[in-house]
Amino acid sequence: MKLVLLVFLFICFDILAIGVCKSNSSRPDTVNIGAILAFNSTIGRVARVAIDAAVNDVNSDPNVLRGTKLVVHQQDSYCNGFIGIVEALQFMETDIAAIIGPQSSVVAHVITHVANELKVPLLSFAATDPTLSSLEYPFFVRTTQSDAFQMAAVAELVDYFQWRQVIVIFIDDDYGRNGVASLSDKLAEKRSKISYKGALPPEPDRSDISDLLVRVALMESRIIVLHANPDSGIKVLKMAHYLGMTITGYVWIATDWLSSLLDSHSPLDSEIMDTMQGVISLRQHTADTKRKKSLLSKWSKFKTDDNAINFRLNSYGLYAYDSVWMVAHALDAFFDDGGAIEFYNDSRLQDADGGTLNLEALSVFGKGNLLLRKIQSTVFDGVTGPFELDSDGNLIHPAYDILNIVGTGSRSIGYWSNYSGLSTETPEILYLKPPNRSSINQKLYDVIWPGQTTTNPRGWVFPNNGQELRIGVPNRVSYPEFVSKEKGSDTMKGYCIDVFTAAVNLLPYPIVYRFIPFGNGLVNPNFTELVEKVSSNEFDAAVGDIAINTDRTRIVDFTQPFIESGLVILTTVKEHDSSAWAFLQPFTLEMWCVTGLFFLFVGAVIWILEHRINDEFRGPPRKQLVTIFWYVWTRKISFSLR
Ligand SMILES: *[C@@H]1O[C@H](CO)[C@@H](O)[C@H](O)[C@H]1NC(C)=O
Ligand SMILES: *[C@@H]1O[C@H](CO)[C@@H](O)[C@H](O)[C@H]1NC(C)=O
Ligand SMILES: *[C@@H]1O[C@H](CO)[C@@H](O)[C@H](O)[C@H]1NC(C)=O
Ligand SMILES: *[C@@H]1O[C@H](CO)[C@@H](O)[C@H](O)[C@H]1NC(C)=O
Ligand SMILES: *[C@@H]1O[C@H](CO)[C@@H](O)[C@H](O)[C@H]1NC(C)=O
Ligand SMILES: *[C@@H]1O[C@H](CO)[C@@H](O)[C@H](O)[C@H]1NC(C)=O
């Protein structure tokens, strides 16, 4: 028995030893990975420190890469634009196995084409443009939430407060444009829409912003979704505050740029905080894990060696940290599968002779496809919670915190998760229950809106573009009590006008209107024509004793009727001769004869049945006859009285 066990152990050890040997021999000492960020940006500054921290943690954990060290090369791509793209392209010339980034969606759109060619996976922790998930970019792996989910959250918020139209202000680049397109789709699912898309150039100046905001202020909708980046977003809010557009009645919904700014830099100047009181913002929801807490407690230690600017960890920093761990776990599985970090020159790029772009320096990662597959199937517990990609390439469990900016910071008013919609419970609790999107379950805590009010804004006003409402009024000739023009002046009077002014006075907001008499004052105007003028936008509305009929309801909306006419039938009046014998008229002569005959018949039958047993029916024939007639007559009268 012992011998068998010994042999078994020996075989086991042998296999183990071979395994260790094999993996030892094929594992390089170091693996180069790259990171493309905009160093001088809110997200980039945090991510830079987070990536360094993650690489440190991976290298000091012997269980992850088992001896191999990660070496990260960071490249500043600035925020957007040409220089950023060129810098990123040059960076691709170094032989790297994977890239953390790029940070911006604009750079990502260009670099993914190169990454596809060189077979280098990109793990972007900050490019949220939904179109980057397309099949065109197989080597783009998004290690953060796609804006498609953020926009679904915004659309559900809009629906929750029962607003129907929103205005979007966005930066007109790939990130802004595609985010807004996604919002438009999600709003359509909720039967709402974007009434105006206000585009700003990538680096807007004061006049761009004020021109746009003045246009927005004249519009009907008061719900403004601001999808920008921290720099320009703050500028827009400042200008809106200056123009008086952050007062009661306005609703500002800022996408996650605002929360990442606040998380990193709060407390901001009180002057800046004043401009965003009552704003609603979203933040990618990350679970409260132990690893997150320990990273947060270590954070102050990491950044002391950096510049003097004080900044804290935000959700993008957490995703950057987890991206590095994802690469590390994937590389481990890659080496286990016998993968090797080898590059070869692309013959097609070699042939591009005469150029000075130095394209031949770009080399293709031979086993790139294998590493990509390993990344896609990596599952681990990160600082943001369970970290895993679903079959569509999205991180599992997309969820957002919904924040209300008040005072010097923000308060959470609830959560949105793709799993259960809006809720005041954390998504982690909801994941344990079956999904339930019923409308009773959709709740949020009260919001403090701009102007320090807690009543939910109506979300629209009458477009205040200097125009008053044109109200068409029939200039009646007959029945002037209903509505007519005052003699010698232009004012209208009558019952309908009184009802209208009483209703307008009940409205919680003022409206400006003008009555326009319709008709020449000599004959009653044609009411159908008046209604048609409302539908053809010559009048904004019409007031008067206008009958509601089917044809008219097809082209305009009517109020509830305030004079009930009911259903009546009209006929012509005919003169009739009436005489004392008029009561005989309902019956014809035949009818009277038949009635008389039945009288006799019934009497005879009763006499036959009764006279043998009933004393009343005996005696002289004259008395019997009277009894018969009397009896039948009383029966008839008593029946007809019933
Ligand atoms: C194999 O890896 C172990 C650590 O996991 C290390 O101590 C050892 O030196 C390596 N052997 C070779 C041959 O590289
Ligand atoms: C970083 O950006 C700020 C404005 O956001 C600018 O004032 C500063 O000069 C920039 N620094 C560098 C090194 O580019
Ligand atoms: C690829 O081309 C570059 C430049 O022509 C050269 O320096 C390098 O050695 C080549 N690499 C391989 C693996 O052939
Ligand atoms: C989001 O929700 C929809 C429907 O509820 C579902 O089809 C989709 O798979 C979910 N996506 C993720 C990433 O969970
Ligand atoms: C969803 O929640 C509501 C209220 O809590 C409950 O009435 C309903 O039965 C739930 N629906 C499902 C499918 O669990
Ligand atoms: C009123 O106007 C409508 C449409 O303009 C027309 O069809 C109708 O005949 C007019 N009625 C009278 C009584 O003129």
XYZ file of C-alpha atoms in Angstrom, residues 122-348:
227
model
C -5.345 47.633 -26.556
C -6.955 47.700 -23.118
C -8.611 51.068 -22.845
C -9.738 52.111 -19.387
C -11.126 55.476 -20.497
C -12.237 55.400 -24.155
C -15.988 55.145 -23.648
C -17.153 55.843 -27.221
C -19.732 53.077 -27.871
C -18.714 52.604 -31.529
C -15.269 51.360 -30.475
C -16.927 48.038 -29.616
C -17.598 47.434 -33.286
C -16.363 44.339 -35.080
C -14.008 46.578 -37.050
C -11.747 46.796 -33.992
C -11.139 43.252 -32.722
C -7.982 44.272 -30.831
C -9.756 46.988 -28.874
C -10.689 45.729 -25.415
C -12.698 48.136 -23.299
C -11.843 47.796 -19.637
C -14.387 50.392 -18.565
C -18.099 50.899 -19.190
C -19.264 51.832 -22.656
C -21.176 55.101 -22.932
C -24.040 53.067 -24.382
C -24.821 52.090 -20.780
C -24.257 55.561 -19.415
C -26.708 56.920 -21.978
C -29.225 54.210 -21.085
C -28.935 55.449 -17.499
C -29.501 59.071 -18.583
C -32.521 58.032 -20.651
C -34.023 56.168 -17.706
C -33.462 59.211 -15.495
C -35.266 61.404 -18.029
C -38.093 58.897 -18.188
C -38.230 58.580 -14.390
C -38.885 62.310 -14.007
C -41.327 62.166 -16.947
C -39.527 64.635 -19.145
C -40.038 64.239 -22.863
C -37.465 66.444 -24.551
C -33.847 67.132 -23.741
C -31.162 69.389 -25.126
C -27.657 67.942 -25.444
C -24.486 70.000 -25.321
C -21.501 67.959 -26.429
C -17.976 68.179 -27.783
C -18.189 67.393 -31.471
C -15.566 64.641 -31.641
C -15.851 60.840 -31.787
C -16.466 60.641 -28.066
C -19.179 63.288 -27.966
C -20.893 62.557 -31.248
C -21.166 58.810 -30.776
C -22.234 59.221 -27.164
C -25.048 61.529 -28.249
C -26.105 59.157 -31.035
C -26.382 56.457 -28.406
C -28.397 58.747 -26.118
C -30.746 59.468 -28.983
C -31.389 55.727 -29.443
C -31.938 55.130 -25.754
C -34.322 58.088 -25.427
C -36.321 56.822 -28.400
C -36.837 53.542 -26.530
C -38.438 55.616 -23.752
C -40.516 57.649 -26.243
C -38.510 60.796 -25.495
C -36.230 62.713 -27.805
C -33.376 65.150 -28.164
C -34.943 68.433 -29.240
C -31.622 70.141 -29.950
C -28.022 68.993 -30.329
C -25.626 71.785 -29.420
C -22.153 70.933 -30.719
C -19.021 72.621 -29.392
C -15.590 72.485 -31.061
C -13.007 70.327 -29.214
C -11.410 73.333 -27.543
C -14.246 75.840 -27.262
C -13.615 79.466 -26.338
C -15.914 81.778 -24.414
C -17.811 83.045 -27.431
C -18.505 79.512 -28.782
C -20.009 78.603 -25.445
C -22.008 81.767 -24.869
C -23.445 81.721 -28.413
C -24.620 78.168 -27.902
C -26.036 78.763 -24.431
C -27.995 81.835 -25.525
C -29.578 79.733 -28.262
C -30.394 77.000 -25.741
C -31.948 79.491 -23.300
C -34.522 80.522 -25.892
C -35.722 76.969 -26.372
C -38.620 75.128 -24.881
C -36.803 72.311 -23.079
C -35.074 73.022 -19.770
C -33.372 69.617 -19.492
C -29.745 69.951 -20.541
C -27.462 66.931 -20.835
C -23.813 67.988 -20.806
C -21.544 65.367 -22.390
C -18.107 66.957 -22.395
C -14.670 66.568 -20.880
C -13.596 68.102 -17.564
C -11.946 71.203 -19.069
C -14.692 72.270 -21.425
C -17.483 71.029 -19.160
C -16.415 73.371 -16.368
C -16.255 76.235 -18.860
C -19.821 75.531 -19.999
C -21.141 75.422 -16.433
C -19.346 78.679 -15.591
C -20.858 80.429 -18.585
C -24.305 78.972 -17.863
C -24.092 80.293 -14.307
C -23.052 83.691 -15.624
C -26.017 83.719 -18.048
C -28.463 82.780 -15.275
C -29.101 79.309 -16.616
C -28.493 77.467 -13.357
C -31.596 78.812 -11.617
C -34.869 77.143 -10.638
C -36.507 75.353 -13.535
C -33.294 74.231 -15.234
C -32.023 70.663 -15.021
C -28.395 69.872 -15.781
C -27.322 66.267 -16.218
C -23.557 65.923 -16.539
C -22.076 62.629 -17.709
C -19.251 61.022 -15.728
C -16.657 63.680 -16.588
C -17.956 65.771 -13.698
C -17.839 63.024 -11.095
C -14.305 62.022 -12.063
C -13.249 65.647 -11.745
C -14.896 66.001 -8.340
C -13.514 62.681 -7.122
C -9.986 63.721 -8.054
C -9.969 67.372 -7.145
C -12.623 68.068 -4.556
C -12.987 70.330 -2.814
C -12.897 72.616 -5.820
C -12.950 76.387 -5.398
C -16.226 77.500 -3.884
C -16.593 79.792 -6.894
C -16.629 76.774 -9.221
C -18.837 74.745 -6.889
C -21.404 77.574 -6.969
C -21.838 77.085 -10.701
C -22.879 73.448 -10.365
C -25.275 73.367 -7.418
C -28.130 70.976 -8.148
C -26.429 69.322 -11.119
C -26.943 65.569 -11.507
C -23.918 63.550 -12.516
C -23.166 59.891 -13.104
C -20.182 57.855 -11.970
C -19.216 54.336 -12.973
C -20.226 52.152 -10.091
C -17.410 50.117 -8.589
C -18.022 47.636 -5.808
C -16.658 48.372 -2.344
C -14.027 45.670 -2.354
C -11.272 45.054 0.162
C -8.682 45.585 -2.558
C -10.192 48.989 -3.358
C -9.959 50.034 0.277
C -6.338 48.962 0.526
C -5.493 50.763 -2.729
C -7.176 53.928 -1.439
C -5.245 53.755 1.818
C -1.967 53.347 -0.067
C -2.822 56.129 -2.517
C -1.368 59.074 -0.632
C 1.969 57.241 -0.506
C 2.117 56.786 -4.305
C 1.609 60.295 -5.419
C 3.958 62.113 -3.061
C 6.791 61.742 -5.541
C 4.659 63.316 -8.276
C 4.076 67.002 -8.820
C 2.473 69.257 -6.284
C -1.057 69.076 -7.687
C -3.254 67.312 -5.190
C -5.438 64.656 -6.761
C -7.247 61.574 -5.566
C -8.196 58.281 -7.101
C -11.275 58.260 -9.352
C -13.140 55.431 -11.040
C -11.039 55.680 -14.211
C -7.939 55.220 -12.057
C -9.478 52.055 -10.622
C -10.165 50.706 -14.111
C -6.596 51.545 -15.179
C -5.309 49.616 -12.165
C -7.464 46.596 -13.004
C -6.425 46.747 -16.674
C -2.808 46.109 -15.713
C -3.852 43.144 -13.594
C -5.916 41.843 -16.473
C -2.858 41.937 -18.747
C -0.813 40.190 -16.063
C -3.358 37.396 -15.600
C -3.717 37.011 -19.364
C 0.062 36.875 -19.875
C 0.281 34.148 -17.247
C -2.289 32.059 -19.106
C -0.539 32.943 -22.376
C 2.794 31.592 -21.151
C 1.079 28.517 -19.743
C -0.170 27.855 -23.268
C 3.386 28.081 -24.571
C 3.004 31.596 -25.942
C 6.149 33.559 -26.663
C 6.701 37.279 -27.038
C 8.114 37.424 -30.570
C 7.821 40.053 -33.247
C 8.391 39.870 -36.967
C 8.563 42.503 -39.663
C 5.517 43.012 -41.848
C 6.591 42.530 -45.460
C 3.871 44.900 -46.655
